[in-house]
Amino acid sequence: MARKPAKANRRHPLATVVLIAIGLAFTGGGYALFTSTATAQTDTASSTSQSSVDEGKKLFAANCATCHGMSLEGSTAGPALLGVGAASVDFQVGTGRMPLAMQGPQAMEKPPQFTEEQTQALADYVASLSPGPAIPTDDQLTANGNATNGGELFRINCAMCHNVAGAGGALTEGKFAPSLTGVDSKYIYEAMLTGPQNMPVFNDHNITPEDKRDIITYLKYIQNNDSTGGYDLGNLGPVAEGLFIWIFGIGAVVALTVWLTAKSN
Amino acid sequence: MTTIERSDTPHEVVDPAFAEAPKLAATPSSRFTAAAANYIDERTSISAVVKEFGRKIFPDHWSFMLGEVALYSFVVIILTGTFLTFFFQASMAPVIYSGPFVPLKGVEMSSAMDSALKISFEIRGGLLIRQIHHWAALLFIASIGMHMLRIFFTGAFRKPRELNWTIGFLLFILALAEGFTGYSLPDDLLSGNGLRIIDGMVKGIPFVGTWISYLIFGGEFPGQQIVGRLYTLHILLLPAIIVAMIALHLVFVVVHKHTQYAGPGKSNENVIGYPVLPVYAAKAGGFFFIVFGVIALIASFFQINPIWNYGPYDPSPVSAGTQPDWYIGFADGALRLIPPGLESVIWGHTYSWNILIPIVVLGLFISIVALYPLVEGWVTGDKREHHILDRPRNAPTRTAIGAAGVTFYAALWAAASSDLIATHFQLSIEAVIHTIQATAILGPIIAYFIAKRVCLALQKKDREIALHGFESGRIVRLPGGEYIEVHQQVDDYERWRLVTFNEYKPLMIRPNAKGKITQTQRLRARMSRWFFEDRIAPVTKTELERQSHDHH
């Protein structure tokens, strides 16, 4: 408005613009930082190494594109991967489930085909094309949460397929919920976040990151503490116990009766 | 036909091997024992009892000890169960867990679950006793099952022991009830899910189901009552009935005297074996500790029912791998095998056939088990007493019926673990269920025919061996150029074992006193034909003599 004498102006004409820009950058950056750490990390991870994305693109074209399409659009042989995020790629490739050895009811776990760098490259590439859940950071995975809360959440949300002790269980048509014993915390977290195979998605609104950490804490607690009362027979419940008593209990007792009634020589 | 009535029970004969044992010389300590014994006898006249009971003869065979295993497991259950009652709180009042098991700290649960956890983690030796109790319960019912199979396949249920079979059968049912009530007491997730299935089955009964369910649970499931009620049954009523029935069962064993397998010197009129005092009492006493030891060993090294993993009961979660203990498995399997969605609504009432059919089928199955001795007795028309056991092959139809029953039971039993079969063998659960459905229906039929043919073939082989002996493998060329294989004759003892068995022939239809042939008669004749049409006659004396003439 008042732009009369240029000398009287102590500020540069663009100072206001710069100030607004700085203010916006602070609020926006802060907002981004505080609200969605995950998305922010995707951005930094993908932006930090363009070479990783390029490497991932090559690997994807050579190993995944036959089924999932050159631009993640999917085909009759495999689903589209747009929006699955780095977490999904890291879970599927990192546990060896992808690439598939063969079509079947469900992708089977096997020794991973790719190195960690290659898996990361594939994840970076898929994440670079469309947004999706990122690979969890180490502080989300520390097993120092509340085991009680984790146990309750596990029994309510997970045990009907994975069994109360995480020993796994059957689903329909040959599909199954795998055993969770010895599974890396990262993969447990990613599975909850992305819902691989037949598993439902437990997003952060459904089970918060703290709750997810609690569940991991509970699983690690029951796995790291020796099973109370002796060998757990695979944590399979009464079926394993029944088989045991019929084979070893009755077996031992019958052997002893035979010994007791044997004619002395 | 004529039946020979023999009301006299067999007399008992001490095994000659034992009878020849040298008498011990009198020593000062034995003189003291004699004086003490005399003191007691003069005041209680117990010598009559000892004389009678101490000289009871028990024949020696491993399969005769299976019932003993059941008895000793039961004693172990009573001992450990008493310990557990000192600490268990049969109440469903809610408490907040504050014990040492970290993942349950602060969780609300019933006092029953809380005290069961306290027994497991805080009471000294509590977990071991709990595990002994549970493992002993599994062994108890498993050994009852083995004992029943032994009795069935050897025909030990025949006259005069039919009533004792019924008592044994009731003991089996009571043991199942004891097992199930015990499984339900800790009020953990697994036991609550088991009770929910029972609740569902009860509610599936038309008209009265809901009323009965409310009566059992004192309101809507799960309510606040059920653990207390099951506890009363589990530690008071059922054990009392079981102890009384065991006593009756054993009294009958003494009254009837023990059965024995056919063998040299053994007949329907005697029992050959060792006397209770001193041999059998020592053996049986030792065997008790052996059984206790086996159970304790298993309980020390193998976890059973980790209730802390299951957490407190909450009607919403159901864990994968939720199964009853093995002995209820056949009932669970029946529910899994029945095709889903079988129900109809008639006059505003829902009939859940997927619950009613399993209940009826299982009811029929256990009724057949309970009544089989009466059925077989009626079909054979045999009123004689039998103290010599059958070899299973010598009663082909009975053995075949038993094989069919075992197959049916096994199919239902396997169905209860259909989910674990599917995951562990990487099969689809539908394929597993459909295969077991087919097995439950066709399996018994196939098993029946296979078992019957195997029995008849074995009988033929026995007959062949009794008449011609074993093929020795020694080929001899006769002077005339002919080759023969020398057969080695079995000795007389062995031959006796092979030829001693009852032969039954199908009954003829005969008119009754009024000169009429009744429908019952016809049915009986048909049943008899079914039992005995295919048979191998035992080798007769004439055949044996003729045979020995030919070969000498």
Short mmCIF file of C-alpha atoms in Angstrom, two decimals, chain A:
data_model
loop_
_atom_site.label_atom_id
_atom_site.label_comp_id
_atom_site.label_asym_id
_atom_site.label_seq_id
_atom_site.Cartn_x
_atom_site.Cartn_y
_atom_site.Cartn_z
CA MET A 1 0.00 0.00 0.00
CA ALA A 2 2.36 2.63 1.24
CA ARG A 3 5.21 2.55 -1.12
CA LYS A 4 6.32 6.11 -1.27
CA PRO A 5 9.95 6.67 -0.50
CA ALA A 6 12.13 3.70 -1.38
CA LYS A 7 14.74 4.75 1.14
CA ALA A 8 12.32 4.71 4.02
CA ASN A 9 11.78 0.98 3.37
CA ARG A 10 14.17 -0.88 5.60
CA ARG A 11 13.04 -4.27 4.34
CA HIS A 12 13.66 -5.87 1.01
CA PRO A 13 10.54 -6.02 -1.18
CA LEU A 14 10.63 -9.82 -1.13
CA ALA A 15 11.11 -10.11 2.62
CA THR A 16 7.40 -10.80 3.25
CA VAL A 17 7.37 -13.54 0.66
CA VAL A 18 10.44 -15.13 2.18
CA LEU A 19 8.99 -14.91 5.67
CA ILE A 20 5.75 -16.56 4.55
CA ALA A 21 7.72 -19.24 2.75
CA ILE A 22 9.79 -19.96 5.87
CA GLY A 23 6.69 -20.03 8.05
CA LEU A 24 4.94 -22.41 5.69
CA ALA A 25 7.95 -24.65 5.52
CA PHE A 26 8.15 -24.83 9.30
CA THR A 27 4.48 -25.52 9.92
CA GLY A 28 4.16 -27.89 6.99
CA GLY A 29 7.38 -29.72 7.79
CA GLY A 30 6.50 -29.88 11.47
CA TYR A 31 3.01 -31.09 10.66
CA ALA A 32 4.40 -33.74 8.39
CA LEU A 33 6.96 -34.74 10.98
CA PHE A 34 4.50 -35.00 13.85
CA THR A 35 1.55 -36.54 12.09
CA SER A 36 2.83 -39.23 9.79
CA THR A 37 6.30 -40.31 10.55
CA ALA A 38 5.77 -43.28 8.29
CA THR A 39 5.02 -41.30 5.15
CA ALA A 40 7.84 -38.92 5.86
CA GLN A 41 10.25 -41.80 6.06
CA THR A 42 9.05 -43.26 2.81
CA ASP A 43 9.85 -39.98 1.20
CA THR A 44 13.30 -39.72 2.71
CA ALA A 45 14.08 -43.38 2.07
CA SER A 46 13.04 -43.20 -1.54
CA SER A 47 14.47 -39.81 -2.17
CA THR A 48 17.81 -40.64 -0.61
CA SER A 49 18.76 -43.13 -3.26
CA GLN A 50 17.45 -42.79 -6.73
CA SER A 51 19.95 -45.48 -7.65
CA SER A 52 18.16 -47.91 -5.36
CA VAL A 53 14.87 -47.22 -7.14
CA ASP A 54 16.55 -47.78 -10.50
CA GLU A 55 18.08 -51.03 -9.26
CA GLY A 56 14.65 -52.04 -7.94
CA LYS A 57 13.04 -51.29 -11.26
CA LYS A 58 15.44 -53.61 -13.05
CA LEU A 59 14.93 -56.37 -10.50
CA PHE A 60 11.18 -55.92 -10.68
CA ALA A 61 11.13 -56.13 -14.46
CA ALA A 62 13.23 -59.28 -14.39
CA ASN A 63 11.55 -61.14 -11.51
CA CYS A 64 8.10 -59.77 -10.77
CA ALA A 65 6.68 -58.10 -13.85
CA THR A 66 5.55 -61.36 -15.51
CA CYS A 67 2.70 -61.58 -13.05
CA HIS A 68 2.44 -58.13 -11.52
CA GLY A 69 2.88 -56.16 -14.74
CA MET A 70 5.56 -53.74 -15.92
CA SER A 71 3.95 -50.85 -14.10
CA LEU A 72 2.52 -52.75 -11.12
CA GLU A 73 -0.87 -52.97 -12.81
CA GLY A 74 -1.17 -56.71 -12.17
CA SER A 75 -2.39 -59.49 -14.48
CA THR A 76 -4.53 -62.61 -14.31
CA ALA A 77 -1.58 -64.33 -12.65
CA GLY A 78 -0.95 -61.78 -9.90
CA PRO A 79 -2.54 -58.78 -8.19
CA ALA A 80 -1.75 -55.12 -8.87
CA LEU A 81 0.86 -53.73 -6.51
CA LEU A 82 -0.14 -50.09 -6.67
CA GLY A 83 -0.44 -48.80 -3.12
CA VAL A 84 0.84 -51.94 -1.37
CA GLY A 85 3.81 -49.97 -0.07
CA ALA A 86 7.34 -50.86 0.87
CA ALA A 87 6.18 -52.83 3.94
CA SER A 88 4.30 -55.34 1.82
CA VAL A 89 7.24 -55.84 -0.57
CA ASP A 90 9.64 -56.20 2.32
CA PHE A 91 7.39 -58.85 3.95
CA GLN A 92 6.68 -60.87 0.82
CA VAL A 93 10.19 -60.81 -0.64
CA GLY A 94 12.07 -60.72 2.67
CA THR A 95 10.41 -63.92 3.94
CA GLY A 96 10.89 -65.67 0.59
CA ARG A 97 7.16 -65.87 -0.12
CA MET A 98 7.75 -63.89 -3.33
CA PRO A 99 8.66 -64.70 -6.03
CA LEU A 100 6.30 -67.67 -5.87
CA ALA A 101 7.79 -71.11 -6.37
CA MET A 102 4.44 -72.17 -7.81
CA GLN A 103 0.83 -71.14 -7.77
CA GLY A 104 -0.99 -72.67 -4.83
CA PRO A 105 -3.53 -71.91 -2.18
CA GLN A 106 -1.06 -69.62 -0.49
CA ALA A 107 2.52 -68.34 -0.95
CA MET A 108 4.85 -70.51 1.11
CA GLU A 109 7.70 -69.22 3.21
CA LYS A 110 11.11 -70.25 1.88
CA PRO A 111 14.72 -69.02 1.96
CA PRO A 112 14.66 -65.49 0.47
CA GLN A 113 15.75 -65.24 -3.13
CA PHE A 114 17.11 -61.69 -2.83
CA THR A 115 19.68 -60.07 -0.60
CA GLU A 116 18.60 -57.40 1.86
CA GLU A 117 19.84 -54.65 -0.47
CA GLN A 118 17.91 -56.10 -3.39
CA THR A 119 14.77 -56.45 -1.26
CA GLN A 120 15.19 -52.84 -0.16
CA ALA A 121 15.61 -51.80 -3.80
CA LEU A 122 12.42 -53.58 -4.81
CA ALA A 123 10.58 -51.98 -1.89
CA ASP A 124 11.93 -48.55 -2.83
CA TYR A 125 10.85 -49.02 -6.42
CA VAL A 126 7.30 -50.13 -5.57
CA ALA A 127 6.97 -47.36 -2.98
CA SER A 128 8.25 -44.77 -5.49
CA LEU A 129 5.34 -45.39 -7.86
CA SER A 130 2.48 -45.03 -5.37
CA PRO A 131 2.18 -44.30 -1.67
CA GLY A 132 1.69 -47.12 0.82
CA PRO A 133 2.71 -48.33 4.26
CA ALA A 134 6.42 -48.02 4.89
CA ILE A 135 8.81 -50.50 6.45
CA PRO A 136 8.57 -50.01 10.24
CA THR A 137 11.49 -48.40 12.01
CA ASP A 138 13.44 -50.09 14.75
CA ASP A 139 11.83 -48.07 17.55
CA GLN A 140 8.41 -49.38 16.49
CA LEU A 141 9.67 -52.93 16.86
CA THR A 142 11.29 -52.92 20.27
CA ALA A 143 9.67 -55.62 22.38
CA ASN A 144 9.38 -53.47 25.51
CA GLY A 145 5.68 -52.69 25.39
CA ASN A 146 2.87 -53.95 27.57
CA ALA A 147 2.70 -57.75 27.29
CA THR A 148 -0.65 -57.92 29.09
CA ASN A 149 -2.32 -55.58 26.59
CA GLY A 150 -0.55 -57.40 23.75
CA GLY A 151 -1.78 -60.76 25.06
CA GLU A 152 -5.38 -59.60 25.22
CA LEU A 153 -5.23 -58.06 21.75
CA PHE A 154 -3.59 -61.22 20.44
CA ARG A 155 -6.29 -63.51 21.88
CA ILE A 156 -9.08 -61.31 20.51
CA ASN A 157 -7.66 -60.49 17.07
CA CYS A 158 -5.09 -63.13 16.15
CA ALA A 159 -5.58 -66.36 18.12
CA MET A 160 -8.56 -67.65 16.13
CA CYS A 161 -6.22 -68.29 13.20
CA HIS A 162 -2.74 -68.28 14.70
CA ASN A 163 -3.60 -70.23 17.95
CA VAL A 164 -3.19 -68.70 21.43
CA ALA A 165 0.51 -69.52 21.51
CA GLY A 166 1.11 -68.45 17.90
CA ALA A 167 1.54 -72.05 16.73
CA GLY A 168 -0.55 -71.47 13.59
CA GLY A 169 -3.79 -72.98 12.38
CA ALA A 170 -5.82 -74.10 9.40
CA LEU A 171 -7.94 -71.92 7.10
CA THR A 172 -10.22 -72.98 4.27
CA GLU A 173 -9.18 -74.55 0.96
CA GLY A 174 -5.65 -75.45 1.97
CA LYS A 175 -4.77 -72.00 3.22
CA PHE A 176 -3.37 -71.61 6.69
CA ALA A 177 -2.20 -69.14 9.30
CA PRO A 178 1.51 -69.81 9.75
CA SER A 179 3.30 -70.33 13.03
CA LEU A 180 4.62 -67.10 14.55
CA THR A 181 7.40 -68.76 16.49
CA GLY A 182 10.76 -67.30 15.56
CA VAL A 183 9.31 -64.79 13.12
CA ASP A 184 11.23 -61.50 13.00
CA SER A 185 9.42 -58.62 14.76
CA LYS A 186 9.65 -56.57 11.56
CA TYR A 187 7.72 -59.18 9.59
CA ILE A 188 5.05 -59.54 12.31
CA TYR A 189 4.56 -55.77 12.20
CA GLU A 190 4.49 -55.66 8.41
CA ALA A 191 2.02 -58.55 8.27
CA MET A 192 -0.37 -56.71 10.59
CA LEU A 193 0.05 -53.53 8.58
CA THR A 194 -0.39 -55.02 5.11
CA GLY A 195 -2.45 -58.19 5.60
CA PRO A 196 -0.52 -60.62 3.39
CA GLN A 197 -2.21 -63.67 1.78
CA ASN A 198 -5.48 -64.25 3.64
CA MET A 199 -4.70 -62.15 6.65
CA PRO A 200 -6.88 -59.11 7.28
CA VAL A 201 -5.25 -55.69 7.37
CA PHE A 202 -4.88 -54.29 10.87
CA ASN A 203 -4.18 -50.66 10.02
CA ASP A 204 -2.97 -48.06 12.49
CA HIS A 205 -6.50 -46.92 13.29
CA ASN A 206 -7.60 -50.46 14.06
CA ILE A 207 -4.54 -51.50 16.06
CA THR A 208 -2.33 -48.52 16.83
CA PRO A 209 1.46 -48.74 16.43
CA GLU A 210 1.71 -48.97 20.25
CA ASP A 211 -0.75 -51.87 20.27
CA LYS A 212 1.22 -53.56 17.51
CA ARG A 213 4.36 -53.16 19.59
CA ASP A 214 2.50 -54.66 22.57
CA ILE A 215 1.47 -57.68 20.50
CA ILE A 216 5.08 -58.15 19.39
CA THR A 217 6.15 -57.79 23.03
CA TYR A 218 3.69 -60.53 24.05
CA LEU A 219 4.81 -62.90 21.29
CA LYS A 220 8.46 -62.35 22.08
CA TYR A 221 7.74 -62.86 25.80
CA ILE A 222 6.14 -66.26 25.36
CA GLN A 223 8.84 -67.31 22.91
CA ASN A 224 11.82 -66.12 24.91
CA ASN A 225 10.66 -67.55 28.22
CA ASP A 226 11.13 -71.29 28.49
CA SER A 227 7.81 -73.08 28.37
CA THR A 228 6.68 -73.58 31.95
CA GLY A 229 6.17 -77.15 33.08
CA GLY A 230 8.30 -78.91 30.50
CA TYR A 231 8.39 -79.39 26.76
CA ASP A 232 5.36 -77.79 25.14
CA LEU A 233 4.65 -80.48 22.49
CA GLY A 234 4.40 -77.81 19.81
CA ASN A 235 1.75 -75.79 21.68
CA LEU A 236 -0.89 -77.60 19.69
CA GLY A 237 -3.24 -78.20 22.59
CA PRO A 238 -5.11 -81.37 23.54
CA VAL A 239 -4.50 -83.20 20.23
CA ALA A 240 -0.76 -83.33 20.80
CA GLU A 241 -1.34 -84.32 24.43
CA GLY A 242 -3.72 -87.11 23.42
CA LEU A 243 -1.32 -88.47 20.81
CA PHE A 244 1.47 -88.35 23.36
CA ILE A 245 -0.41 -90.31 26.01
CA TRP A 246 -1.52 -92.94 23.49
CA ILE A 247 1.90 -93.43 21.93
CA PHE A 248 4.29 -92.90 24.85
CA GLY A 249 2.04 -93.30 27.91
CA ILE A 250 0.15 -96.41 26.84
CA GLY A 251 3.22 -97.61 24.92
CA ALA A 252 5.41 -97.45 28.04
CA VAL A 253 2.77 -99.03 30.26
CA VAL A 254 2.11 -101.91 27.86
CA ALA A 255 5.85 -102.52 27.49
CA LEU A 256 6.08 -102.69 31.28
CA THR A 257 3.17 -105.12 31.59
CA VAL A 258 4.81 -107.36 29.03
CA TRP A 259 8.05 -107.18 31.00
CA LEU A 260 6.29 -107.92 34.30
CA THR A 261 4.48 -110.98 32.98
CA ALA A 262 7.38 -112.36 30.97
CA LYS A 263 8.37 -115.88 31.93
CA SER A 264 11.74 -115.93 33.58
CA ASN A 265 14.34 -117.88 31.67
#
